[in-house]
């Protein structure tokens, strides 16, 4: 079968023939679409906290078909999605709704779980709750806007360029700004942050009393240290979320959230936002779109 192989850090992808996956108690999925996540970019650059052994096949989010033709989507938990077939743990396989495309299926689980679980388990979002979403036009950001709005929150997005503002508004944000133009008097009950770096401590100053910053990513670099006195003094809270570890430690919780999300999706309140669909041989271009921050929504490969 064909797959996009990464042999070394900072190296090119090679679309080559590799051995077929073996089931070993798992199920083999014929991959019809594979999501490209920023975590994949970090692995390629050698900056992911849990680096896989190289060479490797990236891709932890797929949609496709089982041998009997059943349409499914899955988190692969270990990569392998940038390929024509991948073996997946049975517990990670979820039926793909009839109304969804394969590209939408490969854009759903990681992005929506990463926003839905924090916004329903770590904070309370209800009518009147003001929510700030950073990197709001990307895969997780576009999901977070929809989830927060569906829960009744008033959502503001911040993005890296003026061209992405319209995307946020179309997804349901009441307002959107580039980072350095967010009005100084805007404060929030919840901040969902994927950026980290030097932006992160500034977000604490945006909290209303009893507000929470949820750190879910550090695309701009490591999180600076935050003194507990600053959190206490502002009557604020700091939370963190990492789906990969939660899948290992609390799979039942994640499974429950998947069921809730599927029901939410059926109502029409949610819709995966696919920004680009590219053939597997254009994996370099797909990564460039994500790494350069030029993409909106989810970038998907079609093996």
Coordinates of C-alpha atoms in Angstrom, one line a residue:
X1 CA 0.0 0.0 0.0
X2 CA 1.0 3.6 -0.4
X3 CA 1.9 5.8 2.5
X4 CA 3.6 9.1 3.3
X5 CA 6.7 8.2 5.2
X6 CA 8.7 10.6 7.4
X7 CA 12.2 9.3 7.9
X8 CA 13.9 12.0 9.9
X9 CA 13.2 15.3 11.7
X10 CA 12.8 18.2 9.2
X11 CA 13.0 15.7 6.4
X12 CA 10.7 15.4 3.4
X13 CA 7.8 13.1 3.2
X14 CA 8.3 10.1 0.8
X15 CA 5.1 8.6 -0.7
X16 CA 6.2 5.0 -1.0
X17 CA 5.0 1.4 -0.9
X18 CA 5.0 0.1 2.7
X19 CA 3.8 -3.2 4.2
X20 CA 0.1 -3.7 4.8
X21 CA -0.9 -3.2 8.4
X22 CA -1.6 -6.3 10.5
X23 CA -4.8 -6.4 12.6
X24 CA -3.4 -8.1 15.8
X25 CA -6.8 -7.7 17.4
X26 CA -7.5 -4.4 15.8
X27 CA -9.6 -3.5 12.8
X28 CA -8.1 -2.4 9.4
X29 CA -9.7 0.7 7.9
X30 CA -9.5 1.6 4.3
X31 CA -8.5 5.3 4.7
X32 CA -10.6 7.7 2.6
X33 CA -9.5 10.9 4.4
X34 CA -6.8 11.7 7.0
X35 CA -6.8 14.9 9.0
X36 CA -3.6 17.0 9.2
X37 CA -3.2 18.4 12.8
X38 CA -0.7 20.9 14.1
X39 CA 0.7 18.1 16.3
X40 CA 1.8 16.4 13.1
X41 CA 3.8 19.5 12.2
X42 CA 5.4 19.5 15.6
X43 CA 6.5 15.9 15.2
X44 CA 8.0 16.6 11.8
X45 CA 10.0 19.5 13.4
X46 CA 11.1 17.4 16.4
X47 CA 9.2 19.6 18.8
X48 CA 6.4 17.3 20.0
X49 CA 6.7 16.3 23.7
X50 CA 6.2 12.6 22.9
X51 CA 8.1 12.0 19.8
X52 CA 7.5 8.7 17.9
X53 CA 10.4 6.5 16.7
X54 CA 11.4 7.4 13.2
X55 CA 10.8 6.5 10.4
X56 CA 7.1 6.9 11.0
X57 CA 3.7 7.5 9.2
X58 CA 1.9 10.4 10.7
X59 CA -1.8 11.0 10.9
X60 CA -3.9 10.3 14.0
X61 CA -7.4 11.1 12.7
X62 CA -9.0 9.3 9.8
X63 CA -12.3 8.4 8.1
X64 CA -12.8 5.4 5.8
X65 CA -14.4 2.0 5.5
X66 CA -14.1 -1.3 7.2
X67 CA -13.8 -4.5 5.1
X68 CA -17.6 -4.9 5.0
X69 CA -18.1 -1.4 3.7
X70 CA -19.2 0.2 7.0
X71 CA -18.3 3.9 7.0
X72 CA -16.3 4.9 10.1
X73 CA -14.1 7.6 11.6
X74 CA -11.4 7.0 14.2
X75 CA -8.5 8.3 16.2
X76 CA -5.5 6.1 15.5
X77 CA -3.6 6.6 18.8
X78 CA -0.1 6.2 17.3
X79 CA -0.3 7.7 13.8
X80 CA -0.5 5.7 10.6
X81 CA -3.3 7.7 9.0
X82 CA -1.3 9.1 6.0
X83 CA -1.7 5.8 4.2
X84 CA -4.2 3.8 2.2
X85 CA -5.0 1.5 5.2
X86 CA -4.4 1.6 8.9
X87 CA -5.0 -0.7 11.8
X88 CA -7.1 0.9 14.6
X89 CA -8.1 -0.2 18.1
X90 CA -11.8 -1.2 18.0
X91 CA -12.6 1.1 20.8
X92 CA -11.4 4.1 18.8
X93 CA -13.7 3.4 15.8
X94 CA -16.9 5.5 15.6
X95 CA -19.7 5.2 13.0
X96 CA -19.6 8.0 10.4
X97 CA -23.0 9.6 10.2
X98 CA -24.8 9.1 6.8
X99 CA -24.9 12.8 6.1
X100 CA -21.2 13.3 6.6
X101 CA -18.4 13.1 4.0
X102 CA -15.2 11.3 4.6
X103 CA -13.4 14.6 4.8
X104 CA -15.8 15.8 7.4
X105 CA -15.3 12.6 9.4
X106 CA -11.5 13.1 9.3
X107 CA -12.1 16.6 10.7
X108 CA -14.4 15.8 13.6
X109 CA -13.1 13.7 16.4
X110 CA -9.9 15.4 17.5
X111 CA -11.0 18.9 16.8
X112 CA -14.4 18.7 18.4
X113 CA -13.3 16.6 21.4
X114 CA -10.5 19.0 22.1
X115 CA -13.0 21.8 22.4
X116 CA -16.1 20.1 23.7
X117 CA -14.6 18.3 26.7
X118 CA -12.9 21.3 28.2
X119 CA -16.0 23.5 27.5
X120 CA -18.3 21.0 29.2
X121 CA -16.2 19.4 31.9
X122 CA -13.7 22.0 33.0
X123 CA -15.8 25.1 32.8
X124 CA -19.5 25.9 32.5
X125 CA -20.7 27.7 29.3
X126 CA -24.2 28.9 29.4
X127 CA -26.2 31.9 28.0
X128 CA -24.3 35.0 28.9
X129 CA -20.9 33.3 29.2
X130 CA -18.2 35.2 27.2
X131 CA -15.7 32.9 25.5
X132 CA -12.5 33.9 23.8
X133 CA -11.0 31.4 21.3
X134 CA -7.4 31.9 20.0
X135 CA -6.3 30.5 16.6
X136 CA -10.1 30.7 16.0
X137 CA -10.1 30.0 12.3
X138 CA -8.2 26.7 12.5
X139 CA -9.5 23.2 13.0
X140 CA -9.9 23.2 16.7
X141 CA -10.7 26.9 16.7
X142 CA -13.5 26.5 14.2
X143 CA -14.9 23.6 16.3
X144 CA -14.6 25.6 19.6
X145 CA -16.6 28.6 18.1
X146 CA -19.5 26.2 17.2
X147 CA -19.4 24.3 20.5
X148 CA -19.3 27.4 22.7
X149 CA -22.1 29.1 20.6
X150 CA -24.2 25.9 20.7
X151 CA -23.9 25.9 24.5
X152 CA -25.2 29.4 24.6
X153 CA -22.0 31.3 24.9
X154 CA -21.1 34.6 23.2
X155 CA -17.9 33.9 21.3
X156 CA -15.0 36.2 20.2
X157 CA -12.2 34.8 18.0
X158 CA -8.7 36.1 17.6
X159 CA -6.7 35.2 14.6
X160 CA -3.3 35.9 12.9
X161 CA -4.6 37.8 9.9
X162 CA -7.5 40.0 8.8
X163 CA -8.3 37.5 6.1
X164 CA -9.4 35.0 8.7
X165 CA -11.9 37.3 10.5
X166 CA -14.7 36.6 8.1
X167 CA -14.3 32.8 8.7
X168 CA -14.9 33.3 12.4
X169 CA -18.0 35.4 11.9
X170 CA -19.4 32.8 9.4
X171 CA -18.9 30.1 12.0
X172 CA -20.9 32.0 14.6
X173 CA -18.5 34.3 16.5
X174 CA -20.1 37.6 17.4
X175 CA -16.8 39.3 16.8
X176 CA -13.2 38.5 15.7
X177 CA -9.9 40.4 15.7
X178 CA -6.3 39.9 14.9
X179 CA -4.3 39.5 18.1
X180 CA -3.0 43.0 18.6
X181 CA -6.4 44.6 17.8
X182 CA -8.5 42.9 20.5
X183 CA -10.0 45.8 22.4
X184 CA -8.3 46.5 25.8
X185 CA -11.6 46.5 27.6
X186 CA -12.8 43.1 26.4
X187 CA -12.9 40.5 29.2
X188 CA -14.0 36.9 29.3
X189 CA -15.3 34.2 31.5
X190 CA -13.5 31.5 29.5
X191 CA -10.4 31.6 27.3
X192 CA -9.6 28.6 25.2
X193 CA -6.0 29.0 24.1
X194 CA -4.0 27.0 21.5
X195 CA -1.2 29.5 21.1
X196 CA 0.8 29.7 24.3
X197 CA 4.1 31.4 24.2
X198 CA 4.2 35.1 25.2
X199 CA 0.5 35.5 24.5
X200 CA -0.4 33.1 27.3
X201 CA 0.3 35.3 30.4
X202 CA -1.5 38.2 28.7
X203 CA -4.7 36.1 28.5
X204 CA -4.9 35.9 32.3
X205 CA -5.4 39.7 32.4
X206 CA -8.5 39.2 30.1
X207 CA -10.4 37.1 32.7
X208 CA -13.5 38.3 34.5
X209 CA -13.7 37.4 38.2
X210 CA -13.9 33.6 38.5
X211 CA -12.9 33.1 34.9
X212 CA -10.7 30.3 33.5
X213 CA -8.0 30.1 30.9
X214 CA -7.8 26.6 29.4
X215 CA -4.5 25.8 27.8
X216 CA -4.8 23.2 25.0
X217 CA -1.8 24.0 22.8
X218 CA 1.4 26.0 22.5
X219 CA 1.8 26.7 18.8
X220 CA 3.9 29.8 19.5
X221 CA 6.2 28.1 22.0
X222 CA 6.4 26.9 25.6
X223 CA 4.1 28.3 28.2
X224 CA 5.9 30.9 30.5
X225 CA 5.7 30.2 34.2
X226 CA 2.7 31.7 35.9
X227 CA 2.9 32.6 39.6
X228 CA 0.0 31.2 41.7
X229 CA -0.3 34.5 43.4
X230 CA -1.3 36.1 40.1
X231 CA -4.1 33.5 39.6
X232 CA -5.3 33.9 43.2
X233 CA -5.2 37.7 43.1
X234 CA -7.4 37.8 40.0
X235 CA -9.9 35.2 41.4
X236 CA -9.1 33.2 38.2
X237 CA -8.3 29.7 37.3
X238 CA -5.9 27.9 35.0
X239 CA -6.8 24.5 33.4
X240 CA -5.0 22.3 30.9
X241 CA -6.3 19.8 28.4
X242 CA -4.5 17.0 26.5
X243 CA -6.7 14.6 24.6
X244 CA -4.1 11.9 24.0
X245 CA -3.4 11.4 27.7
X246 CA -7.1 11.5 28.5
X247 CA -7.8 8.8 26.0
X248 CA -5.4 6.6 27.9
X249 CA -6.5 7.4 31.4
X250 CA -10.2 8.0 31.1
X251 CA -11.4 6.3 27.9
X252 CA -15.0 6.0 29.2
X253 CA -15.2 9.7 29.7
X254 CA -14.0 10.3 26.1
X255 CA -16.5 7.7 24.8
X256 CA -19.3 9.5 26.6
X257 CA -18.3 12.8 25.1
X258 CA -18.2 11.2 21.6
X259 CA -21.8 10.1 22.0
X260 CA -22.8 13.6 23.1
X261 CA -21.0 15.2 20.2
X262 CA -22.6 12.9 17.7
X263 CA -26.0 13.8 19.0
X264 CA -25.0 17.5 18.9
X265 CA -23.8 17.0 15.3
X266 CA -27.2 15.5 14.3
X267 CA -29.0 18.6 15.4
X268 CA -27.2 20.7 12.8
X269 CA -25.6 22.9 15.4
X270 CA -22.1 21.6 14.5
X271 CA -20.4 21.0 11.2
X272 CA -16.8 20.1 10.6
X273 CA -15.1 22.9 8.6
X274 CA -12.9 21.4 5.9
X275 CA -10.7 24.1 4.5
X276 CA -8.7 22.1 2.0
X277 CA -8.7 18.6 0.6
X278 CA -5.5 17.4 -1.1
X279 CA -4.3 14.1 -2.5
X280 CA -1.7 12.1 -0.4
X281 CA 1.0 13.0 -2.9
X282 CA 0.6 16.6 -1.9
X283 CA 1.3 16.0 1.8
X284 CA 4.2 18.6 1.7
X285 CA 1.7 21.2 0.6
X286 CA -0.8 20.2 3.2
X287 CA 1.9 20.6 6.0
X288 CA 3.0 23.9 4.6
X289 CA -0.6 25.2 4.7
X290 CA -0.9 24.3 8.4
X291 CA 2.7 25.3 9.5
X292 CA 2.5 28.7 7.8
X293 CA -0.9 29.4 9.4
X294 CA -2.4 30.0 5.9
X295 CA -5.0 27.4 6.3
X296 CA -8.5 27.8 7.7
X297 CA -10.5 25.0 9.1
X298 CA -9.1 21.5 8.7
X299 CA -6.6 20.4 6.1
X300 CA -7.4 16.8 4.9
X301 CA -5.4 14.3 2.8
X302 CA -7.2 11.9 0.5
X303 CA -5.1 8.7 0.1

